[in-house]
CSV table of C-alpha atoms and ligand atoms in Angstrom, one decimal:
chain,number,residue,atom,x,y,z
Q,1,MET,CA,74.0,126.1,77.4
Q,2,GLU,CA,71.8,127.4,80.2
Q,3,LEU,CA,72.9,126.1,83.6
Q,4,ASN,CA,71.4,126.4,87.0
Q,5,ILE,CA,74.0,126.3,89.7
Q,6,VAL,CA,73.3,126.2,93.4
Q,7,CYS,CA,76.1,127.7,95.6
Q,8,ILE,CA,76.6,126.9,99.2
Q,9,PRO,CA,79.1,129.5,100.5
Q,10,GLY,CA,78.9,128.0,104.0
Q,11,ASP,CA,81.1,129.1,106.9
Q,12,GLY,CA,84.6,130.5,107.6
Q,13,ILE,CA,86.4,131.2,104.3
Q,14,GLY,CA,83.6,129.5,102.3
Q,15,PRO,CA,81.9,132.7,101.2
Q,16,GLU,CA,85.2,134.3,100.1
Q,17,ILE,CA,86.4,131.3,98.0
Q,18,VAL,CA,83.0,130.6,96.5
Q,19,ALA,CA,82.8,134.3,95.4
Q,20,GLU,CA,86.1,133.9,93.5
Q,21,ALA,CA,85.0,130.6,91.9
Q,22,ARG,CA,81.8,132.2,90.8
Q,23,LYS,CA,83.7,135.1,89.3
Q,24,VAL,CA,85.7,132.6,87.2
Q,25,LEU,CA,82.6,130.8,86.1
Q,26,GLU,CA,80.9,134.1,85.1
Q,27,LYS,CA,83.9,134.8,82.9
Q,28,VAL,CA,83.7,131.3,81.4
Q,29,ALA,CA,80.0,131.9,80.7
Q,30,LEU,CA,80.8,135.2,79.0
Q,31,VAL,CA,83.7,133.9,76.9
Q,32,PHE,CA,82.1,130.6,75.8
Q,33,GLY,CA,78.5,131.9,75.4
Q,34,HIS,CA,76.7,130.2,78.2
Q,35,LYS,CA,74.0,131.4,80.6
Q,36,MET,CA,74.7,130.5,84.2
Q,37,ASN,CA,72.0,131.2,86.8
Q,38,PHE,CA,73.3,131.1,90.4
Q,39,LYS,CA,71.3,130.6,93.6
Q,40,ASP,CA,72.8,130.6,97.1
Q,41,ILE,CA,71.5,128.3,99.8
Q,42,LEU,CA,72.5,128.1,103.5
Q,43,MET,CA,74.1,125.1,105.0
Q,44,GLY,CA,76.2,124.3,108.1
Q,45,GLY,CA,76.7,127.0,110.7
Q,46,ALA,CA,75.2,129.7,108.5
Q,47,SER,CA,72.0,127.7,108.3
Q,48,ILE,CA,72.0,127.0,112.1
Q,49,ASP,CA,72.3,130.7,112.8
Q,50,VAL,CA,69.2,131.5,110.6
Q,51,HIS,CA,67.0,128.4,110.8
Q,52,GLY,CA,68.3,126.5,113.9
Q,53,VAL,CA,69.2,123.5,111.7
Q,54,PRO,CA,72.3,122.8,109.5
Q,55,LEU,CA,70.2,122.0,106.4
Q,56,THR,CA,66.5,122.7,105.6
Q,57,LYS,CA,64.2,120.8,103.4
Q,58,GLU,CA,63.9,123.9,101.2
Q,59,ALA,CA,67.7,124.0,100.7
Q,60,VAL,CA,67.7,120.3,99.7
Q,61,GLU,CA,64.8,121.0,97.2
Q,62,ASP,CA,66.8,123.9,95.7
Q,63,ALA,CA,69.9,121.7,95.3
Q,64,LYS,CA,67.9,118.9,93.8
Q,65,ALA,CA,66.3,121.2,91.3
Q,66,SER,CA,69.7,122.5,90.1
Q,67,ASP,CA,72.1,121.1,87.5
Q,68,ALA,CA,75.0,121.0,90.0
Q,69,VAL,CA,76.1,122.4,93.4
Q,70,LEU,CA,79.2,124.4,94.1
Q,71,MET,CA,80.2,124.5,97.8
Q,72,GLY,CA,82.8,126.4,99.8
Q,73,SER,CA,83.1,124.7,103.2
Q,74,ILE,CA,81.2,124.4,106.4
Q,75,GLY,CA,82.0,124.3,110.1
Q,76,GLY,CA,83.7,126.5,112.6
Q,77,ASP,CA,86.3,126.3,115.3
Q,78,THR,CA,85.4,123.0,116.9
Q,79,THR,CA,86.6,124.1,120.3
Q,80,THR,CA,85.2,127.6,120.6
Q,81,SER,CA,82.2,127.8,118.2
Q,82,PRO,CA,78.7,127.5,119.9
Q,83,TRP,CA,77.7,125.2,117.0
Q,84,TYR,CA,79.7,122.4,118.6
Q,85,LYS,CA,77.7,122.7,121.9
Q,86,LEU,CA,74.7,121.4,119.9
Q,87,PRO,CA,73.8,117.6,119.6
Q,88,PRO,CA,75.8,115.9,116.8
Q,89,ASP,CA,72.8,115.8,114.4
Q,90,LYS,CA,72.3,119.6,114.7
Q,91,ARG,CA,76.0,120.5,114.1
Q,92,PRO,CA,77.3,122.0,110.8
Q,93,GLU,CA,78.7,118.6,109.5
Q,94,ALA,CA,75.3,117.0,109.8
Q,95,GLY,CA,74.3,119.3,106.9
Q,96,LEU,CA,76.9,117.9,104.7
Q,97,LEU,CA,76.1,114.3,105.5
Q,98,GLY,CA,72.4,115.2,105.0
Q,99,ILE,CA,72.9,116.7,101.5
Q,100,ARG,CA,75.2,113.9,100.3
Q,101,LYS,CA,72.5,111.4,101.4
Q,102,ALA,CA,69.6,113.4,99.9
Q,103,LEU,CA,71.4,113.8,96.6
Q,104,ASN,CA,72.6,110.1,96.6
Q,105,LEU,CA,76.2,111.1,96.0
Q,106,PHE,CA,78.0,107.8,96.0
Q,107,ALA,CA,81.1,108.5,94.0
Q,108,ASN,CA,83.8,110.8,95.4
Q,109,LEU,CA,86.5,112.2,93.1
Q,110,ARG,CA,89.7,113.7,94.5
Q,111,PRO,CA,92.4,114.7,92.1
Q,112,ALA,CA,96.0,114.9,93.3
Q,113,VAL,CA,98.0,117.0,90.9
Q,114,LEU,CA,101.5,118.2,91.3
Q,115,TYR,CA,102.1,121.5,89.4
Q,116,ASP,CA,105.6,122.2,88.1
Q,117,GLU,CA,105.5,125.6,89.8
Q,118,LEU,CA,104.7,124.1,93.2
Q,119,ALA,CA,107.1,121.2,93.0
Q,120,ASN,CA,109.0,122.4,96.0
Q,121,ALA,CA,105.9,121.8,98.2
Q,122,CYS,CA,106.0,118.1,97.4
Q,123,PRO,CA,107.6,116.1,100.2
Q,124,LEU,CA,108.9,113.5,97.8
Q,125,LYS,CA,112.5,113.5,96.5
Q,126,LYS,CA,112.9,115.1,93.1
Q,127,GLU,CA,113.9,111.8,91.5
Q,128,ILE,CA,110.5,110.4,92.7
Q,129,SER,CA,108.2,113.3,92.0
Q,130,GLY,CA,110.0,113.6,88.6
Q,131,ASP,CA,107.9,115.6,86.1
Q,132,GLY,CA,104.9,115.8,88.4
Q,133,PHE,CA,101.8,113.6,88.5
Q,134,ASP,CA,98.1,113.9,87.9
Q,135,ILE,CA,96.0,111.2,89.8
Q,136,MET,CA,92.3,111.0,90.2
Q,137,ILE,CA,91.1,109.0,93.2
Q,138,MET,CA,87.6,107.6,92.8
Q,139,ARG,CA,86.3,106.5,96.1
Q,140,GLU,CA,83.0,104.7,96.8
Q,141,LEU,CA,81.2,106.9,99.4
Q,142,THR,CA,78.1,105.2,100.6
Q,143,GLY,CA,78.9,101.6,101.3
Q,144,GLY,CA,81.5,99.3,102.9
Q,145,LEU,CA,82.8,99.4,106.4
Q,146,TYR,CA,81.5,102.8,107.3
Q,147,PHE,CA,77.9,101.8,106.6
Q,148,GLY,CA,77.9,98.1,107.6
Q,149,GLU,CA,76.4,96.8,110.8
Q,150,ARG,CA,78.5,97.4,113.9
Q,151,ARG,CA,78.2,96.5,117.5
Q,152,THR,CA,80.3,96.2,120.7
Q,153,THR,CA,79.5,93.4,123.2
Q,154,GLU,CA,80.9,92.3,126.5
Q,155,GLU,CA,81.1,88.7,127.5
Q,156,ASN,CA,82.7,87.5,130.8
Q,157,GLY,CA,84.4,90.9,131.1
Q,158,VAL,CA,85.9,90.8,127.6
Q,159,ARG,CA,84.8,93.6,125.2
Q,160,THR,CA,84.4,92.7,121.5
Q,161,ALA,CA,83.7,95.1,118.7
Q,162,VAL,CA,82.5,94.1,115.2
Q,163,ASP,CA,82.2,96.2,112.0
Q,164,THR,CA,81.0,94.7,108.8
Q,165,LEU,CA,82.2,95.4,105.3
Q,166,VAL,CA,79.4,94.8,102.8
Q,167,TYR,CA,79.2,95.6,99.1
Q,168,ASN,CA,76.7,94.2,96.6
Q,169,GLU,CA,77.5,93.9,92.9
Q,170,ASN,CA,75.2,96.9,92.0
Q,171,GLU,CA,77.1,99.2,94.3
Q,172,ILE,CA,80.4,98.1,92.8
Q,173,ARG,CA,79.2,98.3,89.2
Q,174,ARG,CA,77.9,101.8,89.4
Q,175,ILE,CA,81.1,103.2,90.9
Q,176,ALA,CA,83.2,101.1,88.4
Q,177,VAL,CA,81.2,102.6,85.5
Q,178,LYS,CA,81.9,106.1,86.8
Q,179,GLY,CA,85.6,105.2,87.1
Q,180,PHE,CA,85.9,103.9,83.6
Q,181,ASP,CA,83.9,106.9,82.2
Q,182,ILE,CA,86.3,109.3,83.9
Q,183,ALA,CA,89.4,107.4,82.7
Q,184,LYS,CA,88.1,107.8,79.1
Q,185,LYS,CA,88.2,111.6,79.6
Q,186,ARG,CA,91.7,111.3,81.0
Q,187,ARG,CA,94.7,109.0,80.1
Q,188,GLY,CA,92.6,105.8,79.8
Q,189,LYS,CA,93.9,103.8,82.7
Q,190,VAL,CA,92.1,102.4,85.8
Q,191,THR,CA,93.9,101.0,88.8
Q,192,SER,CA,91.4,99.1,90.8
Q,193,VAL,CA,92.5,98.8,94.4
Q,194,ASP,CA,91.4,96.1,96.8
Q,195,LYS,CA,92.5,93.4,99.2
Q,196,ALA,CA,91.4,90.5,97.2
Q,197,ASN,CA,94.1,88.2,98.7
Q,198,VAL,CA,92.1,88.3,102.0
Q,199,LEU,CA,88.6,89.8,101.7
Q,200,ASP,CA,85.5,88.3,100.0
Q,201,SER,CA,84.2,91.8,99.4
Q,202,SER,CA,87.4,92.6,97.5
Q,203,ARG,CA,87.1,89.4,95.4
Q,204,LEU,CA,83.6,90.4,94.4
Q,205,TRP,CA,84.9,94.0,93.7
Q,206,ARG,CA,87.5,92.6,91.4
Q,207,LYS,CA,85.1,90.4,89.5
Q,208,VAL,CA,82.6,93.1,88.9
Q,209,VAL,CA,85.2,95.6,87.9
Q,210,GLU,CA,86.5,93.1,85.3
Q,211,GLU,CA,82.9,92.7,84.0
Q,212,VAL,CA,82.5,96.4,83.6
Q,213,ALA,CA,85.9,96.7,81.9
Q,214,GLN,CA,84.6,94.5,79.0
Q,215,ASN,CA,82.6,97.6,77.9
Q,216,TYR,CA,85.6,99.8,77.8
Q,217,PRO,CA,88.1,98.2,75.5
Q,218,ASP,CA,90.0,101.4,75.1
Q,219,VAL,CA,90.7,101.7,78.9
Q,220,VAL,CA,93.6,99.7,80.5
Q,221,LEU,CA,92.6,98.0,83.7
Q,222,GLU,CA,95.1,96.8,86.4
Q,223,HIS,CA,94.4,95.5,89.9
Q,224,MET,CA,96.5,96.5,92.9
Q,225,LEU,CA,96.4,95.4,96.5
Q,226,VAL,CA,95.8,98.4,98.8
Q,227,ASP,CA,99.0,97.9,100.8
Q,228,ASN,CA,101.0,98.0,97.6
Q,229,CYS,CA,99.1,101.0,96.4
Q,230,ALA,CA,100.0,102.9,99.6
Q,231,MET,CA,103.6,102.2,98.8
Q,232,GLN,CA,103.4,102.9,95.1
Q,233,LEU,CA,101.9,106.4,95.8
Q,234,VAL,CA,105.1,107.5,97.4
Q,235,LYS,CA,107.4,105.4,95.2
Q,236,ASN,CA,106.1,106.1,91.7
Q,237,PRO,CA,103.0,108.3,91.8
Q,238,ALA,CA,103.2,109.1,88.0
Q,239,GLN,CA,102.2,105.5,87.2
Q,240,PHE,CA,98.6,106.3,88.2
Q,241,ASP,CA,95.7,107.8,86.3
Q,242,VAL,CA,92.4,106.8,87.9
Q,243,ILE,CA,92.5,104.9,91.2
Q,244,LEU,CA,89.2,103.2,91.7
Q,245,THR,CA,88.5,101.9,95.2
Q,246,GLU,CA,86.0,101.2,98.0
Q,247,ASN,CA,85.1,103.6,100.9
Q,248,MET,CA,87.7,103.0,103.6
Q,249,PHE,CA,90.7,102.3,101.2
Q,250,GLY,CA,89.7,105.5,99.3
Q,251,ASP,CA,89.5,107.5,102.5
Q,252,ILE,CA,93.1,106.7,103.4
Q,253,LEU,CA,94.6,106.7,100.0
Q,254,SER,CA,93.1,110.0,99.0
Q,255,ASP,CA,94.6,111.7,102.0
Q,256,GLU,CA,97.9,110.1,101.3
Q,257,ALA,CA,97.8,111.2,97.6
Q,258,SER,CA,96.8,114.8,98.6
Q,259,MET,CA,99.7,115.0,101.1
Q,260,VAL,CA,102.2,114.2,98.4
Q,261,THR,CA,101.1,117.3,96.4
Q,262,GLY,CA,102.0,119.4,99.4
Q,263,SER,CA,99.3,122.1,99.3
Q,264,ILE,CA,95.8,121.9,100.9
Q,265,GLY,CA,94.6,125.1,99.2
Q,266,MET,CA,95.0,123.5,95.7
Q,267,LEU,CA,92.9,120.3,96.2
Q,268,ALA,CA,89.5,120.1,94.5
Q,269,SER,CA,86.9,117.4,94.9
Q,270,ALA,CA,83.6,116.2,93.6
Q,271,SER,CA,80.8,113.9,94.7
Q,272,LEU,CA,78.6,112.5,92.0
Q,273,ASN,CA,75.4,110.5,91.7
Q,274,ASP,CA,74.4,108.1,88.9
Q,275,SER,CA,73.3,110.9,86.6
Q,276,LYS,CA,75.7,113.7,85.8
Q,277,PHE,CA,74.7,115.6,88.9
Q,278,GLY,CA,77.4,116.4,91.4
Q,279,LEU,CA,78.4,118.5,94.4
Q,280,TYR,CA,81.8,120.2,93.9
Q,281,GLU,CA,83.9,121.5,96.8
Q,282,PRO,CA,87.5,122.0,97.9
Q,283,SER,CA,89.0,119.2,99.9
Q,284,HIS,CA,90.0,121.5,102.7
Q,285,GLY,CA,87.8,122.8,105.5
Q,286,SER,CA,86.4,126.2,106.4
Q,287,ALA,CA,89.7,127.5,107.9
Q,288,PRO,CA,88.1,129.7,110.6
Q,289,ASP,CA,91.6,130.9,111.6
Q,290,ILE,CA,91.9,132.9,108.4
Q,291,ALA,CA,88.3,133.7,107.6
Q,292,GLY,CA,87.4,137.3,106.6
Q,293,LYS,CA,91.0,138.3,106.0
Q,294,ASP,CA,91.1,138.0,102.2
Q,295,ILE,CA,94.1,135.6,102.4
Q,296,ALA,CA,92.5,132.2,101.7
Q,297,ASN,CA,93.6,130.4,98.5
Q,298,PRO,CA,90.5,130.1,96.2
Q,299,ILE,CA,92.3,127.8,93.7
Q,300,ALA,CA,90.9,124.5,95.2
Q,301,THR,CA,87.3,125.9,94.8
Q,302,VAL,CA,88.1,127.2,91.3
Q,303,LEU,CA,89.4,123.8,90.3
Q,304,SER,CA,86.3,122.2,91.8
Q,305,ALA,CA,84.3,124.5,89.5
Q,306,ALA,CA,86.4,123.2,86.6
Q,307,MET,CA,85.5,119.7,87.6
Q,308,MET,CA,81.8,120.7,87.5
Q,309,LEU,CA,82.2,122.0,84.0
Q,310,ARG,CA,83.9,118.8,82.9
Q,311,TYR,CA,81.9,116.1,84.7
Q,312,SER,CA,78.4,117.5,85.2
Q,313,PHE,CA,78.1,119.6,82.0
Q,314,ASP,CA,80.6,117.9,79.6
Q,315,LEU,CA,82.1,121.3,78.9
Q,316,ASP,CA,85.7,120.0,78.5
Q,317,ARG,CA,87.0,123.0,76.6
Q,318,GLU,CA,85.7,125.3,79.3
Q,319,ALA,CA,87.2,123.1,82.1
Q,320,ASP,CA,90.6,123.1,80.2
Q,321,ALA,CA,90.5,126.9,80.1
Q,322,VAL,CA,90.0,127.2,83.8
Q,323,GLU,CA,92.8,124.6,84.6
Q,324,GLU,CA,95.0,126.4,82.1
Q,325,ALA,CA,94.3,129.7,83.8
Q,326,VAL,CA,95.5,128.2,87.1
Q,327,LYS,CA,98.7,127.0,85.5
Q,328,GLN,CA,99.3,130.4,83.9
Q,329,VAL,CA,98.8,132.4,87.1
Q,330,LEU,CA,101.2,130.1,89.0
Q,331,LYS,CA,103.7,130.3,86.1
Q,332,GLU,CA,103.6,134.1,86.3
Q,333,GLY,CA,104.6,133.8,90.0
Q,334,TYR,CA,101.4,134.8,91.8
Q,335,ARG,CA,100.7,133.0,95.1
Q,336,THR,CA,98.4,133.2,98.0
Q,337,GLY,CA,100.1,133.1,101.4
Q,338,ASP,CA,99.7,129.3,101.9
Q,339,ILE,CA,101.7,128.5,98.7
Q,340,MET,CA,104.0,131.5,98.8
Q,341,SER,CA,107.7,131.0,98.0
Q,342,GLU,CA,110.7,133.3,97.5
Q,343,GLY,CA,110.7,135.4,94.4
Q,344,CYS,CA,106.9,135.1,93.9
Q,345,THR,CA,104.2,137.9,94.3
Q,346,GLN,CA,101.8,137.4,97.2
Q,347,VAL,CA,98.2,138.2,96.4
Q,348,GLY,CA,95.0,137.9,98.4
Q,349,CYS,CA,91.9,135.8,97.7
Q,350,ARG,CA,90.1,138.4,95.7
Q,351,GLU,CA,93.1,139.3,93.6
Q,352,MET,CA,93.8,135.7,92.9
Q,353,GLY,CA,90.2,135.3,91.6
Q,354,ASP,CA,90.6,138.4,89.4
Q,355,LEU,CA,93.9,137.1,88.0
Q,356,LEU,CA,92.3,133.7,87.2
Q,357,ALA,CA,89.3,135.2,85.6
Q,358,SER,CA,91.5,137.5,83.5
Q,359,LYS,CA,93.3,134.5,82.0
Q,360,ILE,CA,90.1,133.1,80.5
Q,361,GLY,CA,89.4,134.0,76.9
H,401,NAD,P1,91.0,123.3,107.5
H,401,NAD,O1,91.2,122.6,106.2
H,401,NAD,O2,89.8,124.2,107.5
H,401,NAD,O3,92.3,124.1,107.9
H,401,NAD,C1,93.5,123.4,108.1
H,401,NAD,C2,94.7,124.5,107.9
H,401,NAD,O4,94.8,124.7,106.5
H,401,NAD,C3,94.4,125.8,108.6
H,401,NAD,O5,95.6,126.4,109.1
H,401,NAD,C4,93.8,126.7,107.5
H,401,NAD,O6,94.1,128.1,107.6
H,401,NAD,C5,94.6,126.1,106.3
H,401,NAD,N1,93.8,126.2,105.0
H,401,NAD,C6,92.7,125.5,104.7
H,401,NAD,N2,92.2,125.8,103.5
H,401,NAD,C7,92.9,126.9,103.1
H,401,NAD,C8,92.9,127.7,102.0
H,401,NAD,N3,92.0,127.6,101.0
H,401,NAD,N4,93.8,128.7,101.9
H,401,NAD,C9,94.7,128.9,102.8
H,401,NAD,N5,94.9,128.1,103.9
H,401,NAD,C10,93.9,127.1,104.1
H,401,NAD,O7,90.8,122.1,108.6
H,401,NAD,P2,90.4,122.3,110.2
H,401,NAD,O8,91.0,123.5,110.7
H,401,NAD,O9,90.7,120.9,110.7
H,401,NAD,O10,88.8,122.4,110.1
H,401,NAD,C11,88.1,123.7,110.3
H,401,NAD,C12,86.7,123.5,110.1
H,401,NAD,O11,86.4,123.0,108.8
H,401,NAD,C13,86.1,122.4,111.1
H,401,NAD,O12,84.8,122.9,111.5
H,401,NAD,C14,85.9,121.2,110.2
H,401,NAD,O13,84.9,120.4,110.7
H,401,NAD,C15,85.5,121.8,108.9
H,401,NAD,N6,85.7,121.0,107.7
H,401,NAD,C16,84.8,121.0,106.8
H,401,NAD,C17,84.9,120.3,105.6
H,401,NAD,C18,83.9,120.4,104.5
H,401,NAD,O14,83.1,121.3,104.6
H,401,NAD,N7,83.8,119.5,103.6
H,401,NAD,C19,86.1,119.5,105.4
H,401,NAD,C20,87.1,119.5,106.4
H,401,NAD,C21,86.9,120.2,107.6
């Protein structure tokens, strides 16, 4: 397979972690007989420094012309970096919002996996975390409360604020289809999370998800209210496979799920559109405090690259090989500083990338 991958190294630790993910992808290409063409584009602070804006039209065109985008992270120290003296629409984050919009990325995927070797980092009691868990949170990214009409008014000295939560059936259907498709590649279970006991938008959500489920007889569907889901995540996380939910519920639940894994340097993510195209990036930020020191953990970016292989290219064997390499390296006791524990061998970002690449093939 010939694949054109656009890389956005970005700011802070971004260039370091993307270099390691690319190293792993290059090894995958070599071992499995693919041709991967990489092209770097600028975004965020790196683009501001060169072009005066966080994202150029040319960069968007390059991303659109690619098969998938692999990103590090953008942004700097928000108190000291001169980027944050610029108006909001010229700051690094505006680049990320701009590219998500331009590429129509409406489905956000955030896995929360507890690895046996990192079980100590999990804040849950051993009897709850049990044999670990592997959850995929699928969050709708372009609708709901964050994009509905909003206003603040004042009448007779009393201020009133209104936000509106709007979903139409098409928006619900397209994310539900993604959720079921992804459950088919996993353990075949979708938990659709809503607040159907109160909200009309949730009642429509539930109906449309049920309609979509008709086309997936081999996937088990259950519904769960969002308040219960928040509790179940810390009570019995292993019950979940794919959690499918709207924008704000997903925002909150995905942070909760990632916290229960205990390590920010391990968390991948993907944002997809309605074709197989996606932007893949770690869940963490650009960590300016550790940039350029060769101590960042590249695993979240490497696992994001594995998601790219699986969800954009349908290269499941190759994705399995990358995920297996991560497990193997952890099993052998290698750790970057953020996940270091007694008795393990501490390695830097580059060495971790070398180790991961060496386990493929
Ligand atoms: P952060 O995730 O960058 O860092 C939080 C803490 O985690 C820091 O101590 C950092 O050193 C550590 N950390 C993060 N990733 C790590 C890794 N791979 N290995 C080892 N340690 C790691 O969050 P922050 O400090 O709040 O934000 C820094 C910048 O990142 C800000 O400009 C913010 O806007 C930006 N940001 C960007 C994205 C994105 O590009 N999608 C997401 C979140 C934050």
